[in-house]
Each structure stands twice: as structure tokens, then as C-alpha cells.
Short mmCIF file of C-alpha atoms in Angstrom, two decimals:
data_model
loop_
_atom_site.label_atom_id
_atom_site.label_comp_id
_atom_site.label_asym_id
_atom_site.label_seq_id
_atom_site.Cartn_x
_atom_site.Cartn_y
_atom_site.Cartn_z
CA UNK A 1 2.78 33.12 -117.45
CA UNK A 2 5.74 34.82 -116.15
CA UNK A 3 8.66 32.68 -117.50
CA UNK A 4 6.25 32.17 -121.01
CA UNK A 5 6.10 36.12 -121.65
CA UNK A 6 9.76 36.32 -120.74
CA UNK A 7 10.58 33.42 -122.97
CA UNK A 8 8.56 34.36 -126.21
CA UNK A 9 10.00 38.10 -125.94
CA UNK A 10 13.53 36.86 -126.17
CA UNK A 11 13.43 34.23 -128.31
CA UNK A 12 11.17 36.19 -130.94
CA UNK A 13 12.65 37.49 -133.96
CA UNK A 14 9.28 39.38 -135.28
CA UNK A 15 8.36 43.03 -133.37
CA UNK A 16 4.75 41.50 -132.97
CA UNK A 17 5.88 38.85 -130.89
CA UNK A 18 7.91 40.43 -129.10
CA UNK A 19 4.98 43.10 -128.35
CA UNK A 20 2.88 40.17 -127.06
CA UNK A 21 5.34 38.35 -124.41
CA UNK A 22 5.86 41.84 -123.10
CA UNK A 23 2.03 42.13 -122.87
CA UNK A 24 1.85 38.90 -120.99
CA UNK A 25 4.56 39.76 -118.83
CA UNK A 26 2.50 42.53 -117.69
CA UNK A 27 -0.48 41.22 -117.16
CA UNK A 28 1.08 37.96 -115.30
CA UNK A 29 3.03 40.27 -112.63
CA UNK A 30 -0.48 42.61 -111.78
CA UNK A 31 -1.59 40.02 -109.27
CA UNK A 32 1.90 39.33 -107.61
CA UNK A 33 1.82 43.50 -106.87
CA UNK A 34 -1.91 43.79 -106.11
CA UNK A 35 -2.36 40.15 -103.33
CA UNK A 36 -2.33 41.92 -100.97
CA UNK A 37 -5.46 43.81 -101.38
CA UNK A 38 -4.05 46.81 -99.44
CA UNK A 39 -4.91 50.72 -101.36
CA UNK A 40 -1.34 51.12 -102.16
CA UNK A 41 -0.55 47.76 -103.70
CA UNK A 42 -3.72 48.63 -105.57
CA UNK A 43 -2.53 51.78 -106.62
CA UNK A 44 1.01 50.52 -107.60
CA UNK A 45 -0.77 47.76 -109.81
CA UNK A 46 -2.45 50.37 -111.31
CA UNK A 47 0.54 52.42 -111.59
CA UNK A 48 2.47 49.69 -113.27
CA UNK A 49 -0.35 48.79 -115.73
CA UNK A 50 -0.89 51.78 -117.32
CA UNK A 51 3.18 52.53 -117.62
CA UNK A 52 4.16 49.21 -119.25
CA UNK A 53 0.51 49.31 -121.26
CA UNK A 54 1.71 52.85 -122.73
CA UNK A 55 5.47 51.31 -123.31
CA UNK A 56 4.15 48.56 -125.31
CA UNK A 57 2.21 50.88 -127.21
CA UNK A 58 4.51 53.06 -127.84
CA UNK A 59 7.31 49.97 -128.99
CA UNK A 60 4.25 48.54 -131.41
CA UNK A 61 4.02 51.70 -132.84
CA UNK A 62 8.20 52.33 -133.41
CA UNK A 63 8.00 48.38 -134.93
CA UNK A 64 4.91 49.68 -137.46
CA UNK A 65 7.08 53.11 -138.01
CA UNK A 66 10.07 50.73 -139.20
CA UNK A 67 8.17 48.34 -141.20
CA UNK A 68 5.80 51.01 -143.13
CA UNK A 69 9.01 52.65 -144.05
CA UNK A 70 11.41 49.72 -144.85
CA UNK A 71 9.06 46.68 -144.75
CA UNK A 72 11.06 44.68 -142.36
CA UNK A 73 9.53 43.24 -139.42
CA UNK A 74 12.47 42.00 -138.44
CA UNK A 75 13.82 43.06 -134.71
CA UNK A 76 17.75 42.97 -135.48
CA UNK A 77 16.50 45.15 -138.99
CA UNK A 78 15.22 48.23 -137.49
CA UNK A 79 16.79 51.27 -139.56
CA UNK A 80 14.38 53.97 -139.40
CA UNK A 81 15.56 56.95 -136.92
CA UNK A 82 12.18 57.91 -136.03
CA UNK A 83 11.44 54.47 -134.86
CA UNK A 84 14.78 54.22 -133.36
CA UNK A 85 14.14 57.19 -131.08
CA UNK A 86 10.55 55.97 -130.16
CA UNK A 87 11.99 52.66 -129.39
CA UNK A 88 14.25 53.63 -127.06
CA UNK A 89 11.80 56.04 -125.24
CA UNK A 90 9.31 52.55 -125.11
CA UNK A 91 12.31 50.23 -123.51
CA UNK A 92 13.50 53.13 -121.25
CA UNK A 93 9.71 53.31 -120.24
CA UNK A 94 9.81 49.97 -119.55
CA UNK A 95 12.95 49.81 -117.94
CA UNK A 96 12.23 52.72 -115.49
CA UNK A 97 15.35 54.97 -116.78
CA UNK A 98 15.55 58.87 -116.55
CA UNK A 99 13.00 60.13 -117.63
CA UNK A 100 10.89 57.83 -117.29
CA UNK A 101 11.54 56.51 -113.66
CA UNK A 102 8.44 58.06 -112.33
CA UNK A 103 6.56 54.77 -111.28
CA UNK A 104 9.46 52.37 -110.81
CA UNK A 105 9.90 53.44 -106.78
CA UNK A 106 6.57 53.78 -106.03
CA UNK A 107 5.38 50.43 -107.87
CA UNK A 108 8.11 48.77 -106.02
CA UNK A 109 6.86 50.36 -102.73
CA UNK A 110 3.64 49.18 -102.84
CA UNK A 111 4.58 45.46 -103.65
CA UNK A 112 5.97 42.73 -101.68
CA UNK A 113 9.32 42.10 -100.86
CA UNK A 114 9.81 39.10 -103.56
CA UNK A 115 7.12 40.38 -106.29
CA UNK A 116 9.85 43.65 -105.63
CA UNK A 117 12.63 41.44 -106.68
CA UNK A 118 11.04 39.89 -109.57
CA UNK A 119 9.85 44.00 -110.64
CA UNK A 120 13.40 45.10 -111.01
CA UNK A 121 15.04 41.74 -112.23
CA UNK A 122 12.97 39.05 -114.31
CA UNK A 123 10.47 42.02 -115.52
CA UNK A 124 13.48 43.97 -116.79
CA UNK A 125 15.03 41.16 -118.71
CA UNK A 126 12.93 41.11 -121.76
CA UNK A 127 13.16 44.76 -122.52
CA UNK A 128 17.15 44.57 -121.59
CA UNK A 129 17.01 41.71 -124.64
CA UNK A 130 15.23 43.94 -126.86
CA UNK A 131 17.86 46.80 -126.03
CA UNK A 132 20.55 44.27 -126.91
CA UNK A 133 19.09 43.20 -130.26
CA UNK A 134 18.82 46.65 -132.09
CA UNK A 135 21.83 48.35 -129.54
CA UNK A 136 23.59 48.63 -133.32
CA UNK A 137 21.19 50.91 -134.55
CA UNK A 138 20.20 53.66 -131.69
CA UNK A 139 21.57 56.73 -130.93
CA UNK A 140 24.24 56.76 -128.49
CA UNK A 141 24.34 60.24 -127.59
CA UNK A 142 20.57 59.96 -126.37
CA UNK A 143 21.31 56.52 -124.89
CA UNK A 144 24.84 58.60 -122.65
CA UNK A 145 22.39 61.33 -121.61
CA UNK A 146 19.79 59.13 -120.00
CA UNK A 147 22.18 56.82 -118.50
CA UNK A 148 23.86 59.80 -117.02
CA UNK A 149 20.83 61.64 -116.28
CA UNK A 150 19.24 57.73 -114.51
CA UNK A 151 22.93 57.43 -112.42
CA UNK A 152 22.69 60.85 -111.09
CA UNK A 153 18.95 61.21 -110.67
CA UNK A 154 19.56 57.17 -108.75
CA UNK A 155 22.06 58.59 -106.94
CA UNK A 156 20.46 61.91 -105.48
CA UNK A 157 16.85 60.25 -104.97
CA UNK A 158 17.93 57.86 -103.13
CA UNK A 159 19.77 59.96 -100.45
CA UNK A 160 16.80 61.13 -98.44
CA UNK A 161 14.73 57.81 -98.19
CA UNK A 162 13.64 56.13 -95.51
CA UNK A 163 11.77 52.94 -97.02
CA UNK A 164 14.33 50.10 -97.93
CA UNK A 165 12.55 49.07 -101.31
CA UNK A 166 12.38 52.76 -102.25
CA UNK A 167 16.01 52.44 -101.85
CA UNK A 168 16.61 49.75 -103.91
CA UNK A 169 14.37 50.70 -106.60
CA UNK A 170 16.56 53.86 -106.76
CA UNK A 171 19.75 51.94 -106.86
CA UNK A 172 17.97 49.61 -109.22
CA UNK A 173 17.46 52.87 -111.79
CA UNK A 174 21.65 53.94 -111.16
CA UNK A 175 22.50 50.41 -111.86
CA UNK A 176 20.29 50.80 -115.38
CA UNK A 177 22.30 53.91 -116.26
CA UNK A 178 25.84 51.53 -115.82
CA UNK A 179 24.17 49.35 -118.35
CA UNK A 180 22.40 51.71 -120.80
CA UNK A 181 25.76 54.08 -121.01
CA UNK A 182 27.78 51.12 -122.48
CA UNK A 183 24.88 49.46 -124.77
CA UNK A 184 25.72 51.17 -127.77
CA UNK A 185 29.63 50.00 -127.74
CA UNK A 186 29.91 46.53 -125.86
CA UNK A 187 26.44 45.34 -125.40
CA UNK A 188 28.09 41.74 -123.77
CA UNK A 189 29.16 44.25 -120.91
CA UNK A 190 25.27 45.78 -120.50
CA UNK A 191 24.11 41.98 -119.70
CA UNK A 192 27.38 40.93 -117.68
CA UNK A 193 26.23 44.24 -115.96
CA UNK A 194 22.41 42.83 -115.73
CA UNK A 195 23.41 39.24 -114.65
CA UNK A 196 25.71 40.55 -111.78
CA UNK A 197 23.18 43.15 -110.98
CA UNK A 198 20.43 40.52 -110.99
CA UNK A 199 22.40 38.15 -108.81
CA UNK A 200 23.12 40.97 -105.88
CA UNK A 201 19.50 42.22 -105.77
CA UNK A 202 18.34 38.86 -105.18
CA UNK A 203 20.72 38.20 -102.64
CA UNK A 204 19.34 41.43 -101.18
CA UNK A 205 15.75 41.25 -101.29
CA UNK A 206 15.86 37.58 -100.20
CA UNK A 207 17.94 38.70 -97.10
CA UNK A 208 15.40 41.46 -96.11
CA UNK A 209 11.99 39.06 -96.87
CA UNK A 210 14.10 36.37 -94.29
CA UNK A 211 14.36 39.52 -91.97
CA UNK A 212 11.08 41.14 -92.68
CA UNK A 213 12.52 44.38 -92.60
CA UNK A 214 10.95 47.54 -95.02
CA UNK A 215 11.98 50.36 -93.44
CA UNK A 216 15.54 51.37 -91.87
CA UNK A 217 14.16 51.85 -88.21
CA UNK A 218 13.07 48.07 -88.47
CA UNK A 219 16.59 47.41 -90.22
CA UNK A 220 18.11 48.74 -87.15
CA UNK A 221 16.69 45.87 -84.68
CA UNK A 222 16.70 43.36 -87.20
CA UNK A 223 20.44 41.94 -86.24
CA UNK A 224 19.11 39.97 -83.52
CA UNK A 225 17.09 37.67 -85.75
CA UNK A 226 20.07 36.29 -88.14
CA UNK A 227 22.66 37.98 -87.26
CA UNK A 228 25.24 35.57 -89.62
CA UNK A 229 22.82 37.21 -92.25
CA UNK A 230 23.35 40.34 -91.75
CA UNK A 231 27.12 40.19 -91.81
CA UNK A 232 26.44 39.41 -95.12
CA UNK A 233 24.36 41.72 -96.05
CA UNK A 234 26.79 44.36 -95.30
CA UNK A 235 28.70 42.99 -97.95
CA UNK A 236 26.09 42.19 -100.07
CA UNK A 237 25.21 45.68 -100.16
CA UNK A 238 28.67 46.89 -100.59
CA UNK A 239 28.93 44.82 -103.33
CA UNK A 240 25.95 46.57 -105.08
CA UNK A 241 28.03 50.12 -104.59
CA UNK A 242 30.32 47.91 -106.36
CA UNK A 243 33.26 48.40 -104.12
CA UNK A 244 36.55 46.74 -105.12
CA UNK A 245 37.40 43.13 -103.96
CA UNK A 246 33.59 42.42 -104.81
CA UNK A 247 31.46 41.35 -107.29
CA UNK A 248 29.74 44.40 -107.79
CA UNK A 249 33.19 46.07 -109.06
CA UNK A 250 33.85 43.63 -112.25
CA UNK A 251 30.66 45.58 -114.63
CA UNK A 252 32.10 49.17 -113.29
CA UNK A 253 35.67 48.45 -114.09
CA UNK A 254 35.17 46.93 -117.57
CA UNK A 255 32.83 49.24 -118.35
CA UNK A 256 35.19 51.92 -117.32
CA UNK A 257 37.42 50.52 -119.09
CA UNK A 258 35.55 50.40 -122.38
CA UNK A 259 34.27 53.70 -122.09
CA UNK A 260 37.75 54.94 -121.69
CA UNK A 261 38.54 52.82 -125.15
CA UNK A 262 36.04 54.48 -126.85
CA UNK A 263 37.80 57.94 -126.10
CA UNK A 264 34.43 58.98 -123.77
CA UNK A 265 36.74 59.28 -121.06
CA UNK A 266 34.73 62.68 -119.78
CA UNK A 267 31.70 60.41 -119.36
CA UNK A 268 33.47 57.16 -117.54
CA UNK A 269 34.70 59.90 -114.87
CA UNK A 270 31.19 61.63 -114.57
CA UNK A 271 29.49 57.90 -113.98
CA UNK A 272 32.28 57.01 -111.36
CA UNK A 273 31.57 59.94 -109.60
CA UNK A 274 27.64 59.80 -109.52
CA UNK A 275 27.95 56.03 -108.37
CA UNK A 276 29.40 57.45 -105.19
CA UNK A 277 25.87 59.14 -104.43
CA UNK A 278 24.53 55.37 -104.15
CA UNK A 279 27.22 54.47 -102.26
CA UNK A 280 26.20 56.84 -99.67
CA UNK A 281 22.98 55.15 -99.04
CA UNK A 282 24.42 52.34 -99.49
CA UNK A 283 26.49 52.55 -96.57
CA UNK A 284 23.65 54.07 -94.43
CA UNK A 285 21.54 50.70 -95.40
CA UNK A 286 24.94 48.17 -94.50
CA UNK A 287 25.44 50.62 -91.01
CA UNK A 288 21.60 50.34 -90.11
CA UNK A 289 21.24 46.35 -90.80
CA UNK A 290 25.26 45.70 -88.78
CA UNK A 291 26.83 48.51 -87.56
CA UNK A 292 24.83 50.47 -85.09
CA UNK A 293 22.97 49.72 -81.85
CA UNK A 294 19.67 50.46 -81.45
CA UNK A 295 19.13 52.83 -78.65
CA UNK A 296 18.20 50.45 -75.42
CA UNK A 297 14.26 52.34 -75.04
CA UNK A 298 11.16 50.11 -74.62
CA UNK A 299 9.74 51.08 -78.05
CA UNK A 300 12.56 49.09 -79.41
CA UNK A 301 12.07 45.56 -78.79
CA UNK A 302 14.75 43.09 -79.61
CA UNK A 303 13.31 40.89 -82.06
CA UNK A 304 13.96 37.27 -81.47
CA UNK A 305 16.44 35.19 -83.06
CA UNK A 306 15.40 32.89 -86.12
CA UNK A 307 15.50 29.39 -85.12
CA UNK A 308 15.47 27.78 -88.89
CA UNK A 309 18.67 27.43 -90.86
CA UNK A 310 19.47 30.30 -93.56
CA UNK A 311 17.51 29.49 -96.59
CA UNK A 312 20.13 27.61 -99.08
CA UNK A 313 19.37 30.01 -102.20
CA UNK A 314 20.04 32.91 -100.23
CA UNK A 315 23.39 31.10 -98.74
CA UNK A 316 24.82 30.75 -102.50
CA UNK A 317 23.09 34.40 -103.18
CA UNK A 318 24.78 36.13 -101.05
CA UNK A 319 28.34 34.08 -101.69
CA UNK A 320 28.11 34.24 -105.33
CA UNK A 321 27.35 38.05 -105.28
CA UNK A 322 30.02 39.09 -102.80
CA UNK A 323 33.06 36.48 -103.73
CA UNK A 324 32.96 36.45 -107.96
CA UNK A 325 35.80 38.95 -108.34
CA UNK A 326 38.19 37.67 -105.97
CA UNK A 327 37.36 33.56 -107.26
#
């Protein structure tokens, strides 16, 4: 249901069925968030139900704004400011970008490690499609100030966390603002930005359901179990700050770069800066999975090494996301 939601919303070319693959989207993900039956996957189902439910809404209702006042149904077509605004409110609802970011940590808290991955990649591809269609025709001062707003709120949010997937999910919203700040003048550099982003998050999640780790005190022991895997998850996760020789770098710099083009070189500099909040926590993830040594107390056990090969996915993963820009 999954891959058919995704598929119908970006293949459609009518609001309505766009409106519906987002619908089934929804409704296929609520059991990967809610198996495991525990009160806060509940809640986070819940959570995530009634934000995308009021998203899709609130999109049908832009679409119906658009066609009552220029009869076009068409997605590529839509004109209309009001329904312009409203739109971009629905996709940044169901995006998770400031200020609408509310649910996107917890939801991600409260679900598995790989139902987290699929949360803030697959699930954000259709409304990242939708954003790319009409990009021509939305407002791209309101489109700066969120992504600003989403990179500096991802940024300082993320500082005083302890729970790894809270983490991500607020590097996840950062990352959003890199691609929302550029939509409106190179949209080809917002979905470079998504694939890259897509492909580094996966590498990371993967790495972390291998480890079972959730938290950073579990992080901190976890070195013992893989520790070839780790070493590469410090650069995995460097790569996500997007620090030079890696993959993470090549969105930043050409969206730097265009930005700078565009004369919004005030902006580019403000962005750079804010990404260097999630660096920070960045860092603290990389120096708690390699860098330190736990304490030697009883209450930290070493955890056993893993005795089955690296998983080949998460092999390429973590190559592919650390080694593009130098290739």
C-alpha cells in the first residue's frame, strides 16, 4: 500500500488523485508505527494520523480554492494565491517544516527504528513531488522564512537531546529547510538535496537497527558489537553535517552556490551558519558511537560482538553516502 500511495501521488496529474495516494500513504504507515502495541507507539500513531489527516484536508481544500476560481484541476496549473499559501502550509504540514514540526520528533520517537526511516524518507517523497510540481507558482519569501526558521529551529532542538531518533528527526527537519530554501529557484537541487539526504539517513538508521542502539548511553557501549560499523558511522554521520570531502557537502555547496546566484547571498550565509548547530550534535552522536570509552563500572556491560557479516544494503549505504563527492 506503501509504494501504491507513493506511486499514484507522483505520477498523478489531477489534485484529487494526488489527495488520495497521500491518504493511502497514511493509512498504510499507521500499523508500521503502532506494532508494537506499546502507549507511546499508540500515541505517535495517533499523533501522525490526525497531522497528515488535517494536511490532506487542508491540500484538498487549496486544490478546490484553485479550481472554483480558475477551473483547472490541473496540479502544474495552480494560480490562485490563496490556494498557493494554503498549499504550502498543507505540504509543510506534511513535511514536518517550521511551523509545523510539532509531531515529526515525537512520531518518530515512538516508532521503530526502520518504520523511523521510512517516516522521514519514503513518507516525505510524495509531498516533496507535489512541492516540485507547483515550486513555479509559490511564494518564495514564505517558502525562505520557513526554511530558515526549520534550519535554525533543527539546529537548536536538537542540541539538548538525549534519544538518537529524536535526533535524527531534528536533523531530518534542518535538512528540509536546505531543500525548501532553494525550491522556488532550482527545484532539481531540492530533490538532489532529498535523494542524498534519503541515501545518508538510511545508511544511518540501518546502522543503529544492526546495533540496536536508541539512546546515546546505549550508543556509547555499542562499539563492541560491529565495531567496522561504527567507523562508518562516524562518517556517515559527518556526512549528514555535510562536511567537505563527503557526500553530504555536494546539496550545501550547490545550493550555496545558487542562492548566491540569485543575489540572496544574506540568506546562503544565515543557512551555513545554522547548519553548524546540527553539526554540533552531530559530532556528539559520531563521538558517542567511536570516540569515547565507556567508563569501566559494572552497570556498563560490554555488549558482545556480532557474529553475522554486515548486512550488504547497509555496506553500499554507508559507501555510497560517505564516498559520492570524492568518486
Amino acid at each position: 500500500s506503501l509504494i501504491l500511495g507513493t506511486s499514484i501521488t507522483i505520477s498523478s496529474n489531477h489534485w484529487i488523485m494526488a489527495w488520495a495516494g497521500l491518504e493511502i500513504n497514511t493509512l498504510a504507515i499507521l500499523p508500521l508505527i503502532a506494532q508494537s502495541h506499546h502507549p507511546r507507539a499508540i500515541e505517535a500513531a495517533t499523533k501522525y494520523f490526525l497531522t497528515q489527516a488535517a494536511a490532506s484536508t487542508l491540500m484538498l481544500f487549496s486544490s478546490m480554492t484553485n479550481a472554483w476560481y480558475t477551473g483547472q484541476w490541473d496540479i502544474a496549473q495552480l494560480t490562485h494565491p490563496t490556494s498557493c499559501l494554503i498549499l504550502t502550509s498543507a505540504i509543510a504540514m506534511k513535511l514536518g517544516l517550521v511551523p509545523f514540526h510539532f509531531w515529526f520528533p515525537e512520531v518518530l520517537q515512538g516508532s521503530p527504528l526502520t518504520t523511523g526511516l521510512l517516516l522521514s524518507t519514503i513518507m516525505k517523497f510524495p509531498p516533496m513531488t507535489l512541492f516540485y510540481m507547483t515550486s513555479h507558482s509559490l511564494n518564495p519569501t514564505l517558502l525562505t522564512c520557513m526554511a530558515v526558521s526549520s534550519a535554525a529551529l533543527g539546529g537548536w532542538m536538537g542540541l539538548n537531546q538525549t534519544q538518537i531518533r529524536k535526533i535524527l528527526a531534528f536533523s531530518s527537519i534542518a535538512h528540509l529547510g536546505w531543500m525548501t530554501i532553494i525550491i522556488a529557484y532550482n527545484p532539481k537541487l531540492t530533490l538532489l538535496n532529498f535523494y542524498l539526504y534519503t541515501l545518508m539517513t538510511a545508511a544511518t538508521f540501518l546502522t543503529l537497527n544492526t546495533i540496536k542502539a536508541t539512546k546515546l548511553s546505549t550508543l556509547m557501549t555499542t562499539w563492541t558489537k560491529a565495531p567496522s560499523l561504527n567507523a562508518m558511522l562516524l562518517l556517515t554521520l559527518l556526512s549528514l553535517a555535510g562536511l567537505p570531502p563527503l557526500t553530504g557537502f555536494i546539496p550545501k555547496w550547490l545550493i550555496i552556490q545558487e542562492l548566491t546566484k540569485q543575489n540572496m547571498a544574506p540568506m546562503a550565509t544565515m543557512i551555513s551558519l545554522l547548519s553548524l548547530l546540527g553539526l554540533f550534535f552531530y559530532l556528539r552522536l559520531a563521538y558517542c558511537a567511536t570516540i569515547t570509552l565507556p567508563p569501566h563500572t559494572t552497570n556498563h556491560m560490554k555488549q558482545w560482538h556480532i557474529n553475522k557479516p554486515t548486512n550488504t544494503s547497509i555496506a553500499i549505504l554507508t559507501t555510497v553516502s560517505t564516498l559520492l563527492l570524492p568518486i
